mmCIF file of C-alpha atoms in Angstrom:
data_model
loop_
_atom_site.group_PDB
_atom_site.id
_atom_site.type_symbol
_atom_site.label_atom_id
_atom_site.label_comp_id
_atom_site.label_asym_id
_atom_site.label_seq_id
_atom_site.Cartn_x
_atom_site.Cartn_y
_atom_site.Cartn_z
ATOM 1 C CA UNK N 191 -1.886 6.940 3.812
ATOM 2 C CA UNK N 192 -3.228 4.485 6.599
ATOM 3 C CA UNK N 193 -4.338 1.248 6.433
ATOM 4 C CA UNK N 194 -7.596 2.421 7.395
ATOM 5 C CA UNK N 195 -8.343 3.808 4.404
ATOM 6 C CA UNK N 196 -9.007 1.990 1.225
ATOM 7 C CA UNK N 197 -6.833 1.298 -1.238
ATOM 8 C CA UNK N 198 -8.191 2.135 -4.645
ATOM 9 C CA UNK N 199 -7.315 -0.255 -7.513
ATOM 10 C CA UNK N 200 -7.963 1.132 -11.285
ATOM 11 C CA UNK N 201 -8.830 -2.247 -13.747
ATOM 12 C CA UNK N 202 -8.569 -1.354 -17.261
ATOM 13 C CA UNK N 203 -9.684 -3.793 -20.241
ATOM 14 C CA UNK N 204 -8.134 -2.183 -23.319
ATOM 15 C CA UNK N 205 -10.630 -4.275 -26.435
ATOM 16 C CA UNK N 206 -12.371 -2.610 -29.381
ATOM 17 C CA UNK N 207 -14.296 -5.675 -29.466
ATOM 18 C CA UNK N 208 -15.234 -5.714 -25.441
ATOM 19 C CA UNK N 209 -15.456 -2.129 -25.551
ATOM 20 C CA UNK N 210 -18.210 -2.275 -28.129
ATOM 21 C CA UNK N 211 -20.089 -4.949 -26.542
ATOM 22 C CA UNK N 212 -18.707 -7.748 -29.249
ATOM 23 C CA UNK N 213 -16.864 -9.824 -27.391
ATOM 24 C CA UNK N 214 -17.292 -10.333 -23.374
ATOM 25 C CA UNK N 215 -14.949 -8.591 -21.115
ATOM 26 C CA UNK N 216 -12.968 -11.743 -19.260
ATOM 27 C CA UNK N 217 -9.522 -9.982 -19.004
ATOM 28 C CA UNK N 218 -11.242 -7.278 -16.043
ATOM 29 C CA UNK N 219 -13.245 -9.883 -14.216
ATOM 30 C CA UNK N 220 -10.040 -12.173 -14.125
ATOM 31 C CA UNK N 221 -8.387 -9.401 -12.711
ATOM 32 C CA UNK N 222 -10.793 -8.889 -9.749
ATOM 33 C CA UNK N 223 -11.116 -12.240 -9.129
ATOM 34 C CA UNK N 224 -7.089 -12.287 -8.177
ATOM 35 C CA UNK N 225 -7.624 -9.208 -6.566
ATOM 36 C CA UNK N 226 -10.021 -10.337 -4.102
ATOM 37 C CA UNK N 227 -7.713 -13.318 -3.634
ATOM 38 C CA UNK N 228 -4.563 -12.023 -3.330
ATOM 39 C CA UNK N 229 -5.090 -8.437 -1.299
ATOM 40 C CA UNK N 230 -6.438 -9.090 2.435
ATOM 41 C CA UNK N 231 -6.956 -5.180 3.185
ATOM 42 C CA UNK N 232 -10.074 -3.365 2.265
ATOM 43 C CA UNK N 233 -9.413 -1.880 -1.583
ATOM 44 C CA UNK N 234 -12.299 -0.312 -3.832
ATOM 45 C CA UNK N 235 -12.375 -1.095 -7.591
ATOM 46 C CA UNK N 236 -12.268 1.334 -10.138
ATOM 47 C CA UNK N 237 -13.256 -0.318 -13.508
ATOM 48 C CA UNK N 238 -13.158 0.297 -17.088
ATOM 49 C CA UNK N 239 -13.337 -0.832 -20.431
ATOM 50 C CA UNK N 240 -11.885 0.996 -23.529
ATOM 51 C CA UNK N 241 -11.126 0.666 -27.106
ATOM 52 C CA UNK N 242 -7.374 0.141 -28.195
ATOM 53 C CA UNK N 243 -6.609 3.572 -28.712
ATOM 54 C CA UNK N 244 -3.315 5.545 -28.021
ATOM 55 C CA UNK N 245 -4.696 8.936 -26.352
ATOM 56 C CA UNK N 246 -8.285 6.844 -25.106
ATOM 57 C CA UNK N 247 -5.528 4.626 -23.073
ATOM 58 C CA UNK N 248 -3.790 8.045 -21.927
ATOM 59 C CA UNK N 249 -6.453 9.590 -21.207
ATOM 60 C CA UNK N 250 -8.110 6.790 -19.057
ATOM 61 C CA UNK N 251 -4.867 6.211 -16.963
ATOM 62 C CA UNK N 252 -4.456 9.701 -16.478
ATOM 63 C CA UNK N 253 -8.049 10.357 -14.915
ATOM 64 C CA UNK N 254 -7.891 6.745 -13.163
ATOM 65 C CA UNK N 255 -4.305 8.314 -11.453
ATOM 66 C CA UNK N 256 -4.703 11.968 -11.064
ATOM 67 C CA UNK N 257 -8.700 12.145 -10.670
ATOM 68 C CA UNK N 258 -9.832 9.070 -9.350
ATOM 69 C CA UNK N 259 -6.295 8.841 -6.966
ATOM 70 C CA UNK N 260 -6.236 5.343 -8.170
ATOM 71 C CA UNK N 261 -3.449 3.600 -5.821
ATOM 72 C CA UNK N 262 -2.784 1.056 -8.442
ATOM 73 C CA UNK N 263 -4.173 0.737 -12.193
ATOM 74 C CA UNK N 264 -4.096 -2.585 -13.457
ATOM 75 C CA UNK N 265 -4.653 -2.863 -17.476
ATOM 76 C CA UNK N 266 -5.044 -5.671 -19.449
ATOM 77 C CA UNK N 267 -4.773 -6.015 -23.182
ATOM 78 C CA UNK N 268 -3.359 -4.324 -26.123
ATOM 79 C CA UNK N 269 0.119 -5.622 -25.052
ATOM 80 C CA UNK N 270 1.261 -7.842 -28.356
ATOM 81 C CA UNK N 271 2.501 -6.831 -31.643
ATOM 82 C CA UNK N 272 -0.503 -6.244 -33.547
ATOM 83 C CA UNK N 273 -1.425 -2.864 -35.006
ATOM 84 C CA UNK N 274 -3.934 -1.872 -32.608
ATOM 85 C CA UNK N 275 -1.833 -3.222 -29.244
ATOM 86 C CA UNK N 276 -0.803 0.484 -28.012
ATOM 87 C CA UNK N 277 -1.160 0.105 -24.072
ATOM 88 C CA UNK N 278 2.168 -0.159 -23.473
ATOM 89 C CA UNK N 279 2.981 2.710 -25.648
ATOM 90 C CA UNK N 280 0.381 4.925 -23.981
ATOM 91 C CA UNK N 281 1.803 3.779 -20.210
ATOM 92 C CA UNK N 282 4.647 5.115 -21.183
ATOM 93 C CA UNK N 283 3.217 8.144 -22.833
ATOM 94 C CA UNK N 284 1.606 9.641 -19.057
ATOM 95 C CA UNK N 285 4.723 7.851 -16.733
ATOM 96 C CA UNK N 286 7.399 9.674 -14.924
ATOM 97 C CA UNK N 287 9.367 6.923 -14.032
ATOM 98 C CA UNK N 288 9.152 3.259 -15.803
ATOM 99 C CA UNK N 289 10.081 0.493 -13.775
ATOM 100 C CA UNK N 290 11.446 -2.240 -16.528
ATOM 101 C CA UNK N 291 12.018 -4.868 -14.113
ATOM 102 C CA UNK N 292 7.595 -5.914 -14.122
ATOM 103 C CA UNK N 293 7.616 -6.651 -17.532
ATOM 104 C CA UNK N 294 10.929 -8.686 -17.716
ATOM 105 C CA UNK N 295 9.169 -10.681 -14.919
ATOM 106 C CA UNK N 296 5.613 -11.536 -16.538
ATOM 107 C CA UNK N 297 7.864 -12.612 -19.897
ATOM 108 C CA UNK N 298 10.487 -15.078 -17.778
ATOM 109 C CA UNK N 299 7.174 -16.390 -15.880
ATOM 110 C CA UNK N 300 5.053 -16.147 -19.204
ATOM 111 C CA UNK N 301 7.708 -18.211 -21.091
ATOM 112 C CA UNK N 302 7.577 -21.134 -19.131
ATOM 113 C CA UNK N 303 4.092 -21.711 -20.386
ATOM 114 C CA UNK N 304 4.512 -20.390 -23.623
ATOM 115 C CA UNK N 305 6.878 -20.002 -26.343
ATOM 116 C CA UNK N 306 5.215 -16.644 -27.553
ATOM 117 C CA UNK N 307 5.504 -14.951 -24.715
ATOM 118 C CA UNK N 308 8.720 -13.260 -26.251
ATOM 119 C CA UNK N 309 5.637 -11.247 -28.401
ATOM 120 C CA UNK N 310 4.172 -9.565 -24.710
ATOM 121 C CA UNK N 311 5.167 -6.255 -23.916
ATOM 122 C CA UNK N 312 3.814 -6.071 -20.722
ATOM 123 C CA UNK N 313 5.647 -3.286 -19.053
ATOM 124 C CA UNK N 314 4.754 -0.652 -15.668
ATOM 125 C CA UNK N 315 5.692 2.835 -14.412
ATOM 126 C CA UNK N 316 4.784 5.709 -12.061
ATOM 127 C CA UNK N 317 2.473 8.244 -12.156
ATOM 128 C CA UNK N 318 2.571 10.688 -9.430
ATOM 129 C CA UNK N 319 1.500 8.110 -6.282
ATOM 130 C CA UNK N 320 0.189 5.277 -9.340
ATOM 131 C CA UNK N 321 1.630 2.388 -9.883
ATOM 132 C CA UNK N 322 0.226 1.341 -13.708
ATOM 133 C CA UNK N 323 1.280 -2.433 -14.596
ATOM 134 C CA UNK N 324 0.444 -4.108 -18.164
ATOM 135 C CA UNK N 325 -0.664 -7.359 -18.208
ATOM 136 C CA UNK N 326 -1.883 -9.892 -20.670
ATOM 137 C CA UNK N 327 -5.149 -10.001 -22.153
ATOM 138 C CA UNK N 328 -5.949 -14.017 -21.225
ATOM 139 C CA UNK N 329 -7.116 -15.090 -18.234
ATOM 140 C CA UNK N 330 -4.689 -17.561 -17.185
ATOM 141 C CA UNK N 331 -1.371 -15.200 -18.168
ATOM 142 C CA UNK N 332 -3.291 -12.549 -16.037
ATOM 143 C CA UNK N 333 -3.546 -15.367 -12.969
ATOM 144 C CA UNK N 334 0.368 -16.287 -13.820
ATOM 145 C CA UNK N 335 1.472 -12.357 -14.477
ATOM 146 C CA UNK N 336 -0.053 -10.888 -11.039
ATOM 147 C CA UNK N 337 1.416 -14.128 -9.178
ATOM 148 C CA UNK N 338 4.760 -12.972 -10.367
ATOM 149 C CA UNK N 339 4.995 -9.415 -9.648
ATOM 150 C CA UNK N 340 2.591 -8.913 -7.038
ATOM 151 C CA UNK N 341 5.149 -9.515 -4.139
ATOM 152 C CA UNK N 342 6.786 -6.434 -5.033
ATOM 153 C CA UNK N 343 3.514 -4.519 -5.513
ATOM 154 C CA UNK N 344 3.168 -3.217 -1.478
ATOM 155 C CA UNK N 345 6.565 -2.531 -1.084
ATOM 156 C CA UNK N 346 6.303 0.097 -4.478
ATOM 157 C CA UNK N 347 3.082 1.420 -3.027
ATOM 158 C CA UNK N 348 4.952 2.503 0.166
ATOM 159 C CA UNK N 349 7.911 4.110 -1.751
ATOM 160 C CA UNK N 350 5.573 6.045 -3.539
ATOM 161 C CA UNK N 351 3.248 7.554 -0.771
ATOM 162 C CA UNK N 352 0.127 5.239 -1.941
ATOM 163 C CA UNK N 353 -2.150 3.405 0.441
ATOM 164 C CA UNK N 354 -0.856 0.507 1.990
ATOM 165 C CA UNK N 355 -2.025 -2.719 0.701
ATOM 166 C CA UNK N 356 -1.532 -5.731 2.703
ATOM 167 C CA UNK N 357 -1.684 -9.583 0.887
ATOM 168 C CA UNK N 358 -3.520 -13.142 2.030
ATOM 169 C CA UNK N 359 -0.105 -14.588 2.938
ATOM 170 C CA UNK N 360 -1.366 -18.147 2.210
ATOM 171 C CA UNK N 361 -1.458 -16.769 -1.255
ATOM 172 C CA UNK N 362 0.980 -14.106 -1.773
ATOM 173 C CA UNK N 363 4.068 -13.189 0.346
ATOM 174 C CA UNK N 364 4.277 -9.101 0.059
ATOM 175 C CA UNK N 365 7.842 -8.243 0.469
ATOM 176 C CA UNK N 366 8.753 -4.955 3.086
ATOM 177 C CA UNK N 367 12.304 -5.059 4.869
ATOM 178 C CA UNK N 368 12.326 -5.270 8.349
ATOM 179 C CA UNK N 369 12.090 -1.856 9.984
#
């Protein structure tokens, strides 16, 4: 893809509550907001909130990546140790390839702020030309999280055919090796 076109960026709040209109939806907005900070070429936003079920959670990533040709799917939630966390479990259910090394990242950061970060388990793969990363449900581990691992986040998007995003440099440094 060119730069010219549009990135698209799949957000995914996985909460029964926020899903049923209980509880407010913070974890998707918090997500946008670093979004719009962090990526500096154009990207359209491709949001949704679901319940914390297995097969919903497959089924969403799966349309956001094969029918929506989401570039990168961003979920949030449903990552702890609780009966009804299952978003890693379904990420990995609809992956071809997992890439470990997002989740060991988010914890290392996540720990320095928190001792129960060991209970996260954030993780990311690859579907088709989808990049799908876990993060946190809270605002501020979503802010620390995407800090982390965004700088790898272009690079991966070029090694698997997606559209190119570029990053605010005064905010995030994208790594590419020189050509």
């Amino acid at each position: 893809m060119t730069s010219s076109t549009p990135a698209r960026i799949g957000m995914v709040t996985v909460s029964d509550r926020a899903s049923a209109g209980i509880y407010e939806d913070k974890g998707g907005p918090a997500i946008r907001e670093e979004l719009e900070r962090i990526v500096a070429s154009p990207w359209e936003a491709v949001a949704r909130v679901i319940p914390d079920d297995r097969e919903g959670i497959a089924a969403t990533l799966i349309e956001l990546a094969d029918r929506e040709r989401c570039d990168l799917i961003v979920t949030t939630g449903g990552t702890g140790p609780a009966p009804r966390d299952v978003t890693p479990e379904a990420t990995e259910q609809v992956c071809e390839k997992m890439m470990p090394g997002f989740g060991e990242l988010m914890r290392s950061v996540s720990l320095s702020v928190v001792p129960t970060a060991i209970l996260s388990r954030q993780t990311a793969g690859i579907r088709g030309n989808s990049l799908i990363v876990n993060l946190p449900g809270k605002p501020s581990a979503i802010h620390d999280c995407l800090m982390a691992v965004f700088p790898a986040i272009p690079y991966c998007l070029d090694l698997i055919g997606a559209a190119r995003i570029d990053t605010d440099p005064l905010v995030c440094k994208a790594f590419r090796p020189k050509s």
